[in-house]
PDB file of C-alpha atoms in Angstrom:
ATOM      1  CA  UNK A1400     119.038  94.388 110.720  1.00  0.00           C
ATOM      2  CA  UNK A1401     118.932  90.432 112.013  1.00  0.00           C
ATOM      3  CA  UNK A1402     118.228  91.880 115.459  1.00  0.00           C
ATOM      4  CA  UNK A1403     115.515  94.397 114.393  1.00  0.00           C
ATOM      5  CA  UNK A1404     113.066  92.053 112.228  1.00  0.00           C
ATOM      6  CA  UNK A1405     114.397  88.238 113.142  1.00  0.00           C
ATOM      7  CA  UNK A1406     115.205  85.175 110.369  1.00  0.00           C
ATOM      8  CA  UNK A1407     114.799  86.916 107.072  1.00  0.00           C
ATOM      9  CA  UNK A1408     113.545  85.797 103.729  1.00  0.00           C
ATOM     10  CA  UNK A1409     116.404  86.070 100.494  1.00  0.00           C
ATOM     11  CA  UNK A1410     114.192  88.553  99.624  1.00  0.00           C
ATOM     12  CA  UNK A1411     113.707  90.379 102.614  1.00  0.00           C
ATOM     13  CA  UNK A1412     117.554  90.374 102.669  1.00  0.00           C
ATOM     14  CA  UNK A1413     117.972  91.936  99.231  1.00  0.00           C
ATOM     15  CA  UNK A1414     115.672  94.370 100.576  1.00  0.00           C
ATOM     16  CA  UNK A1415     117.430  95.090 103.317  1.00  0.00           C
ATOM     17  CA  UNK A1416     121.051  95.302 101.453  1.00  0.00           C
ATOM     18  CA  UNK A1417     119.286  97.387  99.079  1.00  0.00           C
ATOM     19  CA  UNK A1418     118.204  99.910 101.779  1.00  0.00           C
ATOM     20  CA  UNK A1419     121.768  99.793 103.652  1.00  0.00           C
ATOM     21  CA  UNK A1420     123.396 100.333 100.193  1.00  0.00           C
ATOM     22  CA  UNK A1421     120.979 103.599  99.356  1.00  0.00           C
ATOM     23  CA  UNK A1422     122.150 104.745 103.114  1.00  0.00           C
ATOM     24  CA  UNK A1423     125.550 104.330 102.402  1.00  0.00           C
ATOM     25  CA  UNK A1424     125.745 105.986  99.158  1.00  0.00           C
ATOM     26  CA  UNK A1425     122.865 109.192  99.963  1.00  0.00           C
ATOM     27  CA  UNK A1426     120.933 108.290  97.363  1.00  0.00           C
ATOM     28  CA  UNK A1427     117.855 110.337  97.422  1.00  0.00           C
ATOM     29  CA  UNK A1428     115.347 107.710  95.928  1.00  0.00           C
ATOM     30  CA  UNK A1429     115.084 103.928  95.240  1.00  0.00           C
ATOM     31  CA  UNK A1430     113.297 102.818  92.443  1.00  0.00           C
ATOM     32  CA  UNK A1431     111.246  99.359  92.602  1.00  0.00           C
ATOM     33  CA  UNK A1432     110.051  97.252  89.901  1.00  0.00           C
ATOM     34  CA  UNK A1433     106.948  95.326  91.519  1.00  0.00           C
ATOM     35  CA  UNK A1434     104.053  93.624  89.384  1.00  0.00           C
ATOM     36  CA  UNK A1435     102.838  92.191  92.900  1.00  0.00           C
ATOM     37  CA  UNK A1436     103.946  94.649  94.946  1.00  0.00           C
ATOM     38  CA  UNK A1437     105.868  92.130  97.583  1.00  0.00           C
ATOM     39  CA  UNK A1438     109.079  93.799  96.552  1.00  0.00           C
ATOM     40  CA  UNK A1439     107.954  97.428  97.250  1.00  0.00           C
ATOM     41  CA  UNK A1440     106.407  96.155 100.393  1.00  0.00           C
ATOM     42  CA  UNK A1441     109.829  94.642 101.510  1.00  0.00           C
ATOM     43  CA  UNK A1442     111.840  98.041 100.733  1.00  0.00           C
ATOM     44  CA  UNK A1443     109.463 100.082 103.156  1.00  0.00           C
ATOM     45  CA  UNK A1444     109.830  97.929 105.480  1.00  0.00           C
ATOM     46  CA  UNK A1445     113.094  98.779 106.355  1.00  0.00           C
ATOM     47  CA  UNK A1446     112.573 102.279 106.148  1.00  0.00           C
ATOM     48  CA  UNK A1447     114.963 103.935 103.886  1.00  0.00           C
ATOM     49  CA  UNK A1448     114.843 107.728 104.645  1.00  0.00           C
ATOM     50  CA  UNK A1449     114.163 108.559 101.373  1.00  0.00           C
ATOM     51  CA  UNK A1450     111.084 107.957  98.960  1.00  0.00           C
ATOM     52  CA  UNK A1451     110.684 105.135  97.182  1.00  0.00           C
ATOM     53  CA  UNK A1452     109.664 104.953  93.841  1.00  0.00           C
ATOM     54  CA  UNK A1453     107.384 101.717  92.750  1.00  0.00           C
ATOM     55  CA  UNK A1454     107.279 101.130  89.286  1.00  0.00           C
ATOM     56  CA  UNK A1455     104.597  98.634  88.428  1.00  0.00           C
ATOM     57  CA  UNK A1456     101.730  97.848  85.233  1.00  0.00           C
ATOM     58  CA  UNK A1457      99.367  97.475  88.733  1.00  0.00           C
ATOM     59  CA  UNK A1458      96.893  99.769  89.002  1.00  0.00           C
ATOM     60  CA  UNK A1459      95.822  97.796  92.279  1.00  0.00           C
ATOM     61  CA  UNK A1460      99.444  97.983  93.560  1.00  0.00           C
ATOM     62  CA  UNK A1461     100.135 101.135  92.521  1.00  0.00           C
ATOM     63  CA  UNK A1462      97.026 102.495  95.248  1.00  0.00           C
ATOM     64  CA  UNK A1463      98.258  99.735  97.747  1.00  0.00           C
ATOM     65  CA  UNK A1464     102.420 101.265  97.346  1.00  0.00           C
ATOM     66  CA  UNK A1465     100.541 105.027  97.617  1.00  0.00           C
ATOM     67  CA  UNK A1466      97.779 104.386 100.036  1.00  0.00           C
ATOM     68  CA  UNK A1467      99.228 101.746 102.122  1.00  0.00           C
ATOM     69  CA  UNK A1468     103.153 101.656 102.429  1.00  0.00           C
ATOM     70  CA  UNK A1469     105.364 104.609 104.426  1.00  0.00           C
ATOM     71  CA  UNK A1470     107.317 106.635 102.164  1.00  0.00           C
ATOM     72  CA  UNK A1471     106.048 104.816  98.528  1.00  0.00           C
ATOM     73  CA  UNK A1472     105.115 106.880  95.325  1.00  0.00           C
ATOM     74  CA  UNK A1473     103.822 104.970  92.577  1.00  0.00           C
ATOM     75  CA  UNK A1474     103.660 104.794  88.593  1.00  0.00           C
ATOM     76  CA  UNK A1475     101.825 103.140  86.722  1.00  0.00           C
ATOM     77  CA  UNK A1476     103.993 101.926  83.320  1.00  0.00           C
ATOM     78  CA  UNK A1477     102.209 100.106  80.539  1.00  0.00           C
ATOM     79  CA  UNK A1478     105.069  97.206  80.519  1.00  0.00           C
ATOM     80  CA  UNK A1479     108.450  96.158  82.528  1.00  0.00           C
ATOM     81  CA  UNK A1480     109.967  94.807  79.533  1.00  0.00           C
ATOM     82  CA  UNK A1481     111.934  98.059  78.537  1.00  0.00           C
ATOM     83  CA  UNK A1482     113.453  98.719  82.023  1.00  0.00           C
ATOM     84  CA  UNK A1483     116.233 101.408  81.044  1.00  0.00           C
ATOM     85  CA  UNK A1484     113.604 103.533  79.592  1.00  0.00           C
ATOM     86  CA  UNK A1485     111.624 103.493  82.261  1.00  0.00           C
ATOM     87  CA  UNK A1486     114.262 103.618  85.317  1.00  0.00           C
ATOM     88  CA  UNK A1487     115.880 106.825  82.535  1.00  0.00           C
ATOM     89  CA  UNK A1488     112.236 108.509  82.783  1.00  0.00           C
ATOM     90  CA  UNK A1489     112.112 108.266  86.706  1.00  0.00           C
ATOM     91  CA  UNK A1490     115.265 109.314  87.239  1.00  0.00           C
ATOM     92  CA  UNK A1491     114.450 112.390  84.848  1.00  0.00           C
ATOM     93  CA  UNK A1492     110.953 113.126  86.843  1.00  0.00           C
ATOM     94  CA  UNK A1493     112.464 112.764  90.154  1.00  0.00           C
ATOM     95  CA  UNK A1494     115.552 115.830  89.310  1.00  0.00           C
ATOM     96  CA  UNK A1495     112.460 117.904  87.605  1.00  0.00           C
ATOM     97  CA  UNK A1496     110.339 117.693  91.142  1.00  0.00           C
ATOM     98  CA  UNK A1497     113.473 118.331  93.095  1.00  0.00           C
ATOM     99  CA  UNK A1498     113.482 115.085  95.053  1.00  0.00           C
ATOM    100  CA  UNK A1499     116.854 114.013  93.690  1.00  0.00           C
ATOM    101  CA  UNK A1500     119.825 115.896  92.449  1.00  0.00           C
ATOM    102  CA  UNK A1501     121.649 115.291  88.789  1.00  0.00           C
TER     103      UNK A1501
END
């Protein structure tokens, strides 16, 4: 919130929006698409309750998102370019492990 963490960035607020919206609908997971890792960074930092799944061709961010940021698992995918796929596979991974529900 404005109060909580000051001026924002546009980014920070599409964080931010993005976290409220997760809240508001119980989703168990957001997914993140970061080659710099600025974006995952941003999520976490409004704490969304649930895990949050950074998607990134990174190795380097990847072990920042794990090692670094609250509540951040990371994969490693060989390109961003094919999005659906990918986001499709996650989804898929995250039901299998039980941290999200079909």
């Amino acid at each position: 919130s404005l109060k909580a963490h000051g001026k924002m960035t546009r980014s920070e607020s599409i964080a931010s929006s993005a976290v409220k919206t997760s809240i508001d609908l119980n989703a168990k997971a957001i997914i993140v698409c970061s080659e710099s890792g600025l974006t995952a960074q941003q999520v976490a930092k409004f704490r969304p309750g649930g895990p949050v799944v950074v998607l990134t061709t990174s190795e380097r961010v990847a072990c920042q998102s794990f090692g670094v940021l609250k509540g951040c698992d990371a994969v490693v995918v060989p390109t961003l370019e094919h999005l659906e796929t990918v986001v499709t596979q996650t989804i898929n991974k995250l039901v299998k492990d039980g941290k999200a529900s079909p």
